[in-house]
């Protein structure tokens, strides 16, 4: 159903307004890119990978293609090291390679250090399968091989287990070891690849992956082994790159961790069923936006109702929240980043605003919903690991400057209009884009057609500058891919999400389809926003309220974990058709002139953000003439336009409403 056009506001409603005071001061806004923006090198991300290769006697058996299993494994290891980026810390551990019998037979064939392709290939070439299959014992040793992240850093450490059978030693049980390792901290992931396995062997490897917060990959033949190992290795490299000042949220309101009074970005972790408390002092005039991004291991086991909840609690003795938001996975295919956000929006002209209780100490809570299922020792629960793993948590707090005294803002824009489902989008083959791992290194793109490749379980991130009065509209097309069995009998998912410069999710009104199933045939999902207007914050619809500032809007593109069982190629092609509709205005005020440049021009240099796109005070694309606060950070609107504001405010609402 098409969105209905909202009622217009007559110019008479704002007649008599005083002249707008304009200052050439940057507005608080998007974490935008600049011409010098670069994605951080892998060496900066403190990641590391160790491959744990089965070298037991059975690996000398035929693989069904005229070769042996160990020969296929050698080729697969060569393929994956060739696909890893230069310098990525990588090692190789073997088990069952030294003697005919022995449940402690494991050795580090190549230490974890900056990638030595020749060294790893040489080490695996020398393997001669001999002994037993001590998977549990070897997992413990492999975890010790991985270097700890440097102080103050949050890195991913990955074990990729390749086995053609189950553990035949029994002590310690592999699944129990994986669970114990997973409980020791954040950032350890165990993937398992079953090479020509079935029955109990496959069940055991699936359990190890679930308990280790990773993914299980089935490899019925040599080609599949190379493909699945390449996927696991690259997913380790391309994990979400976190950024922020480390902070530890309190366990209750009295122990709430203080956030700075200015915009900032923070890192924490959160466990199952846990609630974290934070506090920030606000003045009476600024809009405050909070976003919490949870980053579970991609593709790890989750429950449909597992999720993340944020709530804002105003000053006062009641302790009752005034705004909240809960985001759930809504599927059990595998974990993806989750973003939940809340805002405090000051009222004016008789409006109470959203969560507006004046200046004072506000509390923010972040809670992990759902228990992920039972945490049984046998690993039978699909979500046993989800019930115990801690998730990295990235928090952003942005304090928006109010409009300059005397400013009458442009009317709200609550309808998709030209950005609806039948919108015309750019055509053509397009240019290459390299999607980022998250908000902090999202690839800057603009109006046009862009091509990329995505792995199963992976989420790619892009950012598009959008000016005042403009709206983002895009399609993501997933390519036609050869399937492993030549048919389309299995299904995975494809998804896209849209986020504001303050990382607030922009929901849909039902017209744009942000998720669909995928079976190797071409698929498409769509996203976008209403036109950007300062006054959208007073609307009632949840896909309108967040779209109230100019700057970089984010696009997230996700391919479901089950695509690893479908696609023959390691990754699949995606095409983004991106448009930014409308003429960019120089500011948020009524009758603002056109900006002197179009921020959506892919050749234009962005400005205002840090090199990594992190939130900072005063950052964001804006035209040359921008509205700003001038005294004490608190701007006031003149009486002109307040009647219009009041009418708009009566239509506004928060994501969950105002409990006051």
XYZ file of C-alpha atoms in Angstrom:
660
model
C 0.000 0.000 0.000
C 1.327 3.410 -0.952
C 2.056 5.844 1.875
C -0.473 8.643 2.003
C 0.755 12.175 1.541
C 0.667 14.107 4.808
C -1.172 17.393 5.152
C 0.930 20.387 4.170
C 1.614 23.388 6.419
C 0.647 26.725 4.936
C 3.177 29.511 4.771
C 0.733 31.623 6.750
C 1.492 29.475 9.782
C 5.025 30.839 9.847
C 4.339 34.342 8.577
C 5.883 37.057 10.666
C 8.879 34.983 11.715
C 12.033 36.917 12.386
C 14.926 36.646 9.953
C 17.017 33.526 10.400
C 20.401 34.100 12.010
C 22.991 32.171 10.052
C 26.471 31.280 11.252
C 29.212 29.434 9.433
C 29.721 26.886 12.226
C 29.568 23.105 11.625
C 26.460 21.358 12.910
C 26.651 18.228 15.014
C 25.936 15.412 12.646
C 27.196 12.452 10.717
C 30.463 10.684 11.035
C 31.345 11.553 7.462
C 34.248 10.494 5.303
C 36.979 12.697 3.969
C 39.153 12.425 0.900
C 41.937 10.981 3.032
C 39.794 8.272 4.604
C 41.409 4.834 4.624
C 40.276 1.529 6.063
C 42.559 0.492 8.902
C 45.072 -2.196 8.031
C 44.548 -5.678 9.383
C 47.612 -5.268 11.579
C 45.760 -2.556 13.497
C 42.841 -4.806 14.336
C 44.620 -7.290 16.601
C 43.085 -10.295 14.877
C 44.730 -13.705 14.619
C 43.962 -17.098 13.079
C 45.226 -20.603 13.750
C 44.219 -23.538 11.549
C 43.917 -26.815 13.453
C 44.394 -29.573 10.883
C 43.507 -33.235 11.304
C 46.597 -35.319 10.473
C 45.324 -38.607 11.885
C 45.596 -41.903 10.055
C 42.253 -41.582 8.257
C 43.512 -38.506 6.382
C 45.613 -40.912 4.281
C 42.410 -42.430 2.883
C 41.139 -41.671 -0.609
C 38.997 -38.563 -0.944
C 36.876 -39.892 -3.826
C 38.514 -37.725 -6.482
C 41.596 -39.823 -7.146
C 43.647 -38.195 -4.405
C 44.030 -38.576 -0.648
C 42.307 -36.498 1.989
C 45.574 -34.980 3.158
C 46.430 -33.930 -0.409
C 43.076 -32.162 -0.639
C 43.740 -30.514 2.710
C 47.139 -29.275 1.514
C 45.520 -27.646 -1.515
C 42.781 -26.109 0.623
C 45.282 -24.628 3.087
C 47.233 -23.182 0.161
C 44.073 -21.622 -1.207
C 43.130 -19.962 2.056
C 46.578 -18.514 2.801
C 46.658 -17.065 -0.698
C 43.314 -15.364 -0.018
C 44.339 -13.824 3.327
C 45.710 -10.258 3.381
C 49.398 -9.607 3.775
C 50.515 -9.482 7.381
C 47.474 -11.148 8.940
C 48.720 -13.196 11.931
C 48.208 -16.834 10.965
C 49.471 -20.166 12.280
C 49.064 -23.901 11.752
C 48.653 -26.630 14.384
C 48.468 -30.359 13.623
C 47.148 -33.345 15.533
C 47.758 -37.037 14.921
C 50.885 -36.365 12.858
C 53.722 -37.720 15.030
C 52.931 -41.253 16.211
C 50.570 -44.153 15.641
C 48.914 -43.832 19.043
C 48.639 -40.940 21.443
C 45.953 -38.658 22.838
C 48.426 -35.814 23.386
C 49.762 -35.925 19.834
C 49.537 -32.316 18.720
C 52.169 -29.816 17.661
C 52.420 -26.235 16.451
C 53.793 -26.573 12.927
C 53.806 -22.831 12.212
C 53.560 -20.224 14.994
C 50.930 -17.495 14.810
C 52.783 -14.536 13.321
C 52.452 -12.144 10.363
C 51.361 -14.255 7.440
C 54.129 -16.467 6.050
C 52.452 -18.123 3.079
C 55.471 -20.139 2.020
C 56.124 -21.306 5.580
C 52.572 -22.586 6.094
C 52.490 -24.311 2.713
C 55.823 -25.969 3.427
C 54.668 -27.115 6.874
C 51.504 -28.735 5.564
C 53.394 -30.333 2.668
C 55.496 -32.259 5.177
C 52.497 -33.759 6.996
C 52.286 -37.559 6.986
C 49.028 -38.804 8.556
C 49.625 -41.309 11.362
C 47.743 -41.320 14.606
C 44.673 -40.617 16.704
C 42.201 -37.721 16.722
C 42.626 -35.775 20.021
C 40.378 -32.852 19.118
C 39.582 -31.706 22.667
C 43.218 -31.614 23.795
C 44.287 -29.886 20.562
C 41.631 -27.183 20.893
C 43.069 -26.179 24.265
C 46.551 -25.968 22.799
C 45.322 -23.975 19.803
C 43.713 -21.399 22.094
C 47.089 -20.940 23.805
C 48.725 -20.427 20.404
C 46.669 -17.300 19.765
C 48.202 -14.099 21.137
C 46.114 -12.017 23.492
C 44.943 -8.679 22.157
C 47.169 -5.797 23.308
C 45.999 -3.781 26.298
C 43.130 -1.513 25.366
C 42.369 -3.404 22.151
C 39.500 -5.678 21.230
C 40.496 -8.237 18.610
C 39.113 -11.433 17.126
C 41.027 -14.666 17.675
C 39.877 -17.542 15.494
C 40.477 -21.283 15.540
C 39.476 -23.091 12.351
C 39.236 -26.836 13.022
C 39.437 -29.144 9.979
C 38.599 -32.791 10.686
C 37.495 -35.880 8.797
C 36.183 -37.656 11.894
C 35.266 -37.433 15.545
C 37.542 -37.308 18.568
C 38.558 -40.870 19.485
C 40.250 -39.991 22.773
C 37.222 -38.861 24.747
C 39.028 -36.838 27.374
C 38.596 -33.924 27.342
C 35.300 -33.828 25.375
C 35.711 -31.399 22.431
C 32.366 -29.649 22.891
C 33.028 -29.097 26.579
C 36.455 -27.636 25.787
C 34.931 -25.292 23.193
C 32.383 -24.089 25.731
C 35.028 -23.531 28.404
C 37.178 -21.539 26.006
C 34.218 -19.452 24.941
C 33.433 -18.464 28.514
C 36.914 -17.099 29.158
C 36.407 -13.840 27.335
C 35.329 -11.890 24.290
C 36.778 -12.344 20.828
C 37.493 -16.086 20.569
C 35.706 -17.896 17.776
C 35.890 -21.584 16.840
C 34.784 -22.631 13.360
C 34.666 -26.300 12.381
C 34.889 -27.850 8.927
C 33.769 -31.444 8.528
C 35.571 -33.088 5.597
C 33.544 -36.050 4.319
C 31.904 -36.603 7.725
C 28.456 -37.802 8.728
C 26.586 -39.133 11.734
C 28.228 -38.718 15.147
C 31.360 -37.111 13.715
C 29.338 -34.349 12.098
C 27.220 -33.860 15.222
C 30.359 -33.470 17.327
C 31.876 -30.875 14.988
C 28.600 -28.969 14.813
C 28.562 -28.922 18.607
C 32.127 -27.582 18.761
C 31.222 -24.740 16.415
C 28.048 -23.839 18.319
C 29.785 -23.953 21.684
C 32.733 -21.992 20.298
C 30.601 -19.160 18.951
C 31.461 -19.983 15.367
C 29.984 -21.756 12.367
C 30.013 -25.321 11.089
C 30.895 -25.825 7.415
C 30.194 -29.109 5.674
C 32.758 -30.180 3.058
C 31.674 -33.375 1.276
C 34.494 -33.173 -1.292
C 37.839 -31.528 -1.989
C 36.370 -28.490 -3.765
C 34.007 -27.865 -0.872
C 36.879 -28.121 1.602
C 38.819 -25.375 -0.188
C 35.695 -23.218 -0.466
C 34.654 -23.575 3.171
C 38.151 -23.046 4.545
C 38.483 -19.887 2.491
C 35.174 -18.601 3.852
C 36.155 -19.278 7.452
C 39.543 -17.619 7.056
C 38.255 -14.479 5.386
C 35.417 -14.105 7.866
C 38.028 -14.058 10.623
C 39.855 -11.204 8.904
C 36.763 -9.179 8.130
C 35.218 -9.027 11.602
C 33.605 -5.822 12.862
C 36.317 -3.272 13.695
C 35.403 -1.771 17.040
C 36.392 1.693 18.170
C 35.865 3.702 21.335
C 37.049 4.404 24.831
C 36.752 1.378 27.074
C 34.182 1.711 29.830
C 32.480 -0.704 32.206
C 28.768 -0.199 32.670
C 27.426 -0.447 36.190
C 25.332 -3.306 37.517
C 22.655 -0.945 38.868
C 21.677 2.713 38.813
C 23.905 3.585 41.736
C 26.967 2.226 39.957
C 26.183 3.712 36.527
C 29.300 4.523 34.508
C 29.557 8.193 33.587
C 29.612 9.139 29.906
C 31.128 12.445 28.905
C 28.860 15.463 28.526
C 29.998 15.874 24.906
C 29.453 13.421 22.070
C 31.548 10.290 22.416
C 32.035 6.634 21.561
C 32.627 3.833 24.068
C 33.337 0.091 24.232
C 31.938 -2.399 26.712
C 30.781 -6.023 26.739
C 27.484 -7.570 27.738
C 26.579 -11.102 28.819
C 23.321 -13.053 28.501
C 20.506 -11.588 30.581
C 22.760 -8.751 31.726
C 21.804 -5.093 32.086
C 24.449 -2.367 31.915
C 23.924 1.120 33.393
C 25.393 4.418 32.179
C 24.793 8.034 33.205
C 25.123 11.335 31.377
C 24.342 14.919 32.395
C 22.260 16.847 29.877
C 21.320 20.469 29.518
C 17.760 21.467 28.748
C 18.116 22.390 25.084
C 19.961 19.693 23.190
C 18.624 16.539 21.603
C 20.580 13.537 22.869
C 20.900 10.388 20.765
C 22.171 7.061 22.115
C 22.924 3.943 20.071
C 24.163 0.562 21.280
C 25.642 -1.828 18.728
C 26.047 -5.432 19.856
C 28.556 -7.441 17.843
C 28.140 -11.201 18.366
C 30.300 -13.512 16.296
C 28.809 -13.533 12.778
C 26.742 -16.611 12.088
C 26.954 -17.856 15.685
C 23.899 -19.571 17.137
C 21.129 -17.258 18.356
C 17.465 -17.545 19.212
C 14.728 -15.765 17.308
C 13.823 -13.686 20.370
C 17.382 -12.960 21.475
C 18.082 -9.275 21.196
C 19.156 -5.954 22.650
C 17.115 -3.378 24.560
C 17.976 0.228 25.387
C 16.052 2.459 27.777
C 16.455 6.066 28.866
C 15.516 7.029 32.427
C 15.091 10.744 33.266
C 16.131 12.536 36.461
C 13.874 11.982 39.443
C 13.050 9.471 42.108
C 10.616 7.328 40.092
C 13.244 5.520 38.013
C 10.645 4.936 35.290
C 11.959 4.944 31.742
C 10.638 7.448 29.235
C 11.941 5.963 25.958
C 12.969 2.447 24.984
C 13.787 0.315 21.967
C 14.185 -3.447 21.588
C 15.752 -5.092 18.542
C 15.562 -8.882 18.058
C 17.354 -11.152 15.595
C 13.991 -12.442 14.411
C 15.645 -15.538 12.925
C 17.778 -18.497 13.969
C 20.048 -18.708 10.942
C 22.923 -16.938 12.691
C 23.977 -13.807 14.538
C 24.385 -10.406 12.883
C 25.155 -7.003 14.445
C 22.209 -5.582 16.417
C 21.619 -1.859 16.906
C 19.210 -0.384 19.463
C 18.791 3.343 20.075
C 16.886 5.909 22.149
C 16.728 9.712 22.133
C 15.887 12.623 24.413
C 14.158 15.318 22.328
C 13.432 18.616 24.100
C 9.973 20.017 23.635
C 8.964 23.580 22.825
C 5.858 25.606 22.222
C 3.707 23.543 24.569
C 5.089 20.207 23.456
C 6.592 17.922 26.114
C 9.030 16.509 23.580
C 10.246 12.932 23.876
C 11.716 11.906 27.198
C 12.110 15.606 28.014
C 12.499 16.135 31.750
C 14.748 19.150 31.575
C 18.411 19.285 32.540
C 19.931 16.773 34.906
C 21.416 13.296 35.191
C 19.848 10.799 32.807
C 20.421 7.059 32.977
C 20.874 4.791 29.970
C 20.430 1.047 30.314
C 21.484 -1.569 27.774
C 20.054 -5.034 28.321
C 20.561 -8.298 26.505
C 17.208 -9.968 25.961
C 16.666 -13.717 25.734
C 18.598 -16.612 27.248
C 19.738 -18.234 24.035
C 18.428 -21.597 25.159
C 19.761 -24.053 27.699
C 23.490 -24.388 28.185
C 23.713 -28.136 28.396
C 27.026 -29.985 28.391
C 26.081 -32.048 25.389
C 25.735 -28.986 23.217
C 22.393 -30.223 21.990
C 20.808 -26.808 22.228
C 21.220 -24.911 19.008
C 21.986 -21.858 21.090
C 24.138 -23.305 23.865
C 27.027 -20.982 23.033
C 24.713 -17.969 22.675
C 23.667 -18.508 26.276
C 27.190 -18.013 27.606
C 29.174 -15.792 25.236
C 29.693 -12.122 25.971
C 29.126 -9.704 23.129
C 31.266 -6.650 22.393
C 29.161 -3.521 22.781
C 29.839 -0.227 21.020
C 28.030 2.810 22.448
C 27.646 6.216 20.870
C 26.252 9.329 22.532
C 25.632 12.389 20.396
C 24.546 15.754 21.727
C 22.812 17.705 18.969
C 23.012 21.471 19.019
C 19.615 23.188 19.013
C 18.600 25.588 16.288
C 19.830 29.122 16.509
C 17.556 31.584 18.232
C 14.942 32.871 15.818
C 15.096 29.960 13.414
C 11.929 28.465 11.985
C 12.657 24.945 10.724
C 11.290 23.523 7.511
C 8.184 21.396 7.848
C 8.438 17.677 8.510
C 8.650 15.189 5.637
C 6.822 12.051 6.800
C 6.255 10.322 3.441
C 8.526 8.373 1.116
C 7.160 10.181 -1.922
C 9.703 9.883 -4.744
C 11.607 7.285 -2.693
C 8.842 4.706 -2.711
C 8.954 1.120 -3.945
C 8.645 2.133 -7.617
C 11.425 4.735 -7.453
C 13.715 5.052 -10.461
C 17.286 4.095 -9.535
C 20.630 4.316 -11.360
C 21.328 1.618 -13.934
C 24.476 0.138 -15.422
C 27.178 -2.274 -14.288
C 28.737 0.123 -11.835
C 32.027 0.565 -10.019
C 33.816 -1.572 -7.462
C 33.198 -0.885 -3.778
C 34.770 -2.526 -0.751
C 32.200 -2.611 2.022
C 33.463 -1.982 5.539
C 33.143 -4.224 8.570
C 30.943 -1.836 10.557
C 30.063 1.773 11.259
C 33.661 2.807 11.867
C 35.086 1.832 8.491
C 31.953 1.872 6.331
C 32.865 2.488 2.687
C 31.892 5.923 1.447
C 29.787 5.701 -1.694
C 27.384 8.108 -3.350
C 24.745 8.225 -6.023
C 25.377 5.501 -8.604
C 25.826 1.750 -9.079
C 28.324 -0.159 -6.950
C 29.547 -3.778 -7.049
C 30.900 -5.883 -4.193
C 31.092 -9.477 -2.916
C 29.740 -10.808 0.372
C 30.475 -14.002 2.331
C 27.875 -16.146 4.096
C 27.335 -14.759 7.643
C 28.931 -11.456 6.638
C 27.531 -7.937 6.938
C 29.008 -5.242 4.689
C 28.677 -1.548 5.575
C 28.500 1.567 3.393
C 27.813 5.233 4.059
C 26.109 7.741 1.791
C 26.107 11.522 2.446
C 22.558 12.918 2.453
C 21.793 16.632 2.751
C 18.898 18.590 4.213
C 15.770 17.963 2.144
C 17.237 14.905 0.418
C 16.311 11.265 0.852
C 18.235 8.028 0.455
C 16.786 5.258 -1.695
C 18.580 2.091 -2.775
C 18.220 -1.507 -3.908
C 20.649 -4.345 -3.183
C 20.672 -7.075 -5.816
C 22.184 -10.461 -4.951
C 23.556 -12.236 -7.987
C 22.610 -15.435 -9.737
C 25.119 -18.002 -8.417
C 25.920 -21.630 -9.252
C 24.776 -23.905 -6.444
C 26.632 -26.846 -4.962
C 24.029 -29.369 -6.098
C 22.917 -27.594 -9.263
C 19.435 -26.931 -7.902
C 17.726 -24.399 -5.654
C 16.297 -26.651 -2.982
C 17.846 -24.819 -0.017
C 17.242 -21.317 1.234
C 19.173 -18.678 3.097
C 18.340 -15.035 3.799
C 19.355 -11.655 2.433
C 18.842 -8.466 4.427
C 19.569 -4.772 4.444
C 19.282 -2.138 7.159
C 19.408 1.660 7.040
C 20.844 3.791 9.843
C 21.039 7.517 10.497
C 24.213 9.530 11.126
C 23.579 8.886 14.843
C 23.314 5.122 14.137
C 19.578 4.999 14.755
C 17.837 2.202 12.804
C 15.400 3.489 10.209
C 12.518 1.047 10.157
C 10.212 0.612 7.221
C 6.576 1.464 6.742
C 5.937 -1.759 4.842
C 6.523 -0.314 1.389
C 10.214 -1.210 1.079
C 11.232 -4.849 1.576
C 14.400 -5.146 3.645
C 14.625 -8.938 3.862
C 13.998 -11.889 1.559
C 14.961 -15.516 1.010
C 17.847 -16.532 -1.238
C 18.498 -19.818 -3.050
C 21.179 -18.863 -5.563
C 18.691 -17.248 -7.923
C 18.784 -13.425 -8.225
C 17.323 -11.686 -5.174
C 16.658 -8.108 -4.158
C 16.079 -6.117 -0.973
C 15.420 -2.400 -0.656
C 15.873 0.427 1.805
C 15.763 4.165 2.186
C 14.496 7.121 4.152
C 11.978 9.904 3.984
C 13.451 13.330 3.136
C 15.717 14.711 5.866
C 14.001 17.379 7.953
C 14.898 18.750 11.376
C 11.219 18.601 12.369
C 10.840 14.889 11.586
C 11.817 14.305 15.238
C 8.317 15.391 16.239
C 6.519 12.918 13.982
C 4.922 9.751 15.322
C 6.085 7.128 12.828
C 9.205 5.251 13.767
C 10.676 5.337 10.244
C 10.370 9.132 10.220
C 11.514 10.257 13.687
C 15.219 9.347 13.314
C 15.593 11.064 9.919
C 16.174 14.496 11.416
C 19.754 15.430 10.522
C 21.964 15.642 7.474
C 25.166 13.621 7.200
C 26.268 10.089 6.399
C 23.470 7.526 6.328
C 24.568 3.912 6.660
C 23.608 0.859 4.621
C 24.172 -2.635 6.035
C 24.014 -5.632 3.668
C 23.861 -9.181 5.110
C 24.007 -12.635 3.540
C 22.684 -15.396 5.787
C 24.902 -18.131 7.221
C 23.040 -20.901 5.387
C 24.273 -19.554 2.049
C 27.436 -21.556 2.844
C 25.361 -24.661 2.063
C 24.070 -23.230 -1.215
C 26.600 -21.191 -3.188
C 29.403 -22.928 -5.056
C 31.679 -19.879 -4.964
C 33.196 -18.705 -1.654
C 31.420 -15.352 -1.887
C 28.603 -14.000 -4.030
C 28.182 -10.791 -5.957
C 26.017 -7.885 -4.831
C 25.051 -4.742 -6.718
C 23.929 -1.595 -4.905
C 21.825 0.869 -6.875
C 21.951 4.036 -4.812
C 20.114 7.295 -5.318
C 19.856 10.428 -3.204
C 16.742 12.201 -4.341
C 15.961 15.877 -4.055
C 18.013 19.048 -3.966
C 20.294 19.539 -0.983
C 19.422 22.600 1.098
C 21.951 24.796 2.867
C 20.358 24.204 6.260
C 17.301 22.956 8.149
C 15.457 26.288 8.143
C 12.249 27.079 6.291
C 12.919 28.295 2.746
C 16.628 27.465 3.000
C 18.560 28.147 -0.218
C 20.151 25.349 -2.190
C 23.517 24.105 -0.978
C 26.488 25.038 -3.127
C 27.295 21.359 -3.737
C 25.562 18.002 -3.744
C 26.866 15.776 -0.926
C 25.712 12.625 -2.765
C 28.094 13.262 -5.648
C 30.461 10.262 -5.380
C 33.346 12.474 -6.543
C 32.782 15.151 -3.884
C 35.045 15.093 -0.837
C 33.131 14.687 2.393
C 34.072 16.673 5.458
C 33.537 16.755 9.183
C 34.177 13.176 10.238
C 37.227 11.459 11.616
C 39.242 9.220 9.293
C 37.482 6.165 10.672
C 33.955 7.562 10.637
C 33.684 7.557 14.441
C 31.169 9.847 16.082
C 32.577 13.098 17.328
C 31.115 16.404 18.434
C 30.579 18.812 15.578
C 31.156 16.219 12.852
C 29.036 15.840 9.784
C 28.421 17.006 6.249
C 26.696 20.321 6.052
C 26.283 23.067 3.549
C 28.331 26.259 3.767
C 25.622 28.070 5.677
C 24.731 26.129 8.806
C 22.634 26.886 11.854
C 24.468 26.781 15.181
C 24.087 27.527 18.873
C 25.801 30.690 20.111
C 25.454 30.983 23.853
C 26.021 28.293 26.453
C 25.007 25.548 24.063
C 21.284 26.318 24.542
C 19.413 27.894 21.639
C 15.818 29.109 21.788
C 13.203 29.389 19.092
C 11.398 32.676 18.804
C 7.663 32.708 19.215
C 7.275 32.861 15.445
C 6.452 29.386 14.237
C 5.632 27.960 17.692
C 2.028 27.393 16.778
C 3.207 25.332 13.830
C 5.717 23.542 16.041
C 2.994 22.693 18.542
C 0.861 21.151 15.829
C 3.815 19.120 14.611
C 4.652 18.093 18.155
C 1.196 16.680 18.695
C 1.910 14.277 15.843
C 5.315 13.272 17.113
C 6.202 10.297 19.215
C 9.155 8.233 20.330
C 9.958 4.748 19.227
C 8.059 3.386 22.205
C 6.431 6.607 23.232
C 6.894 8.795 26.291
C 6.120 7.101 29.555
C 5.593 10.440 31.187
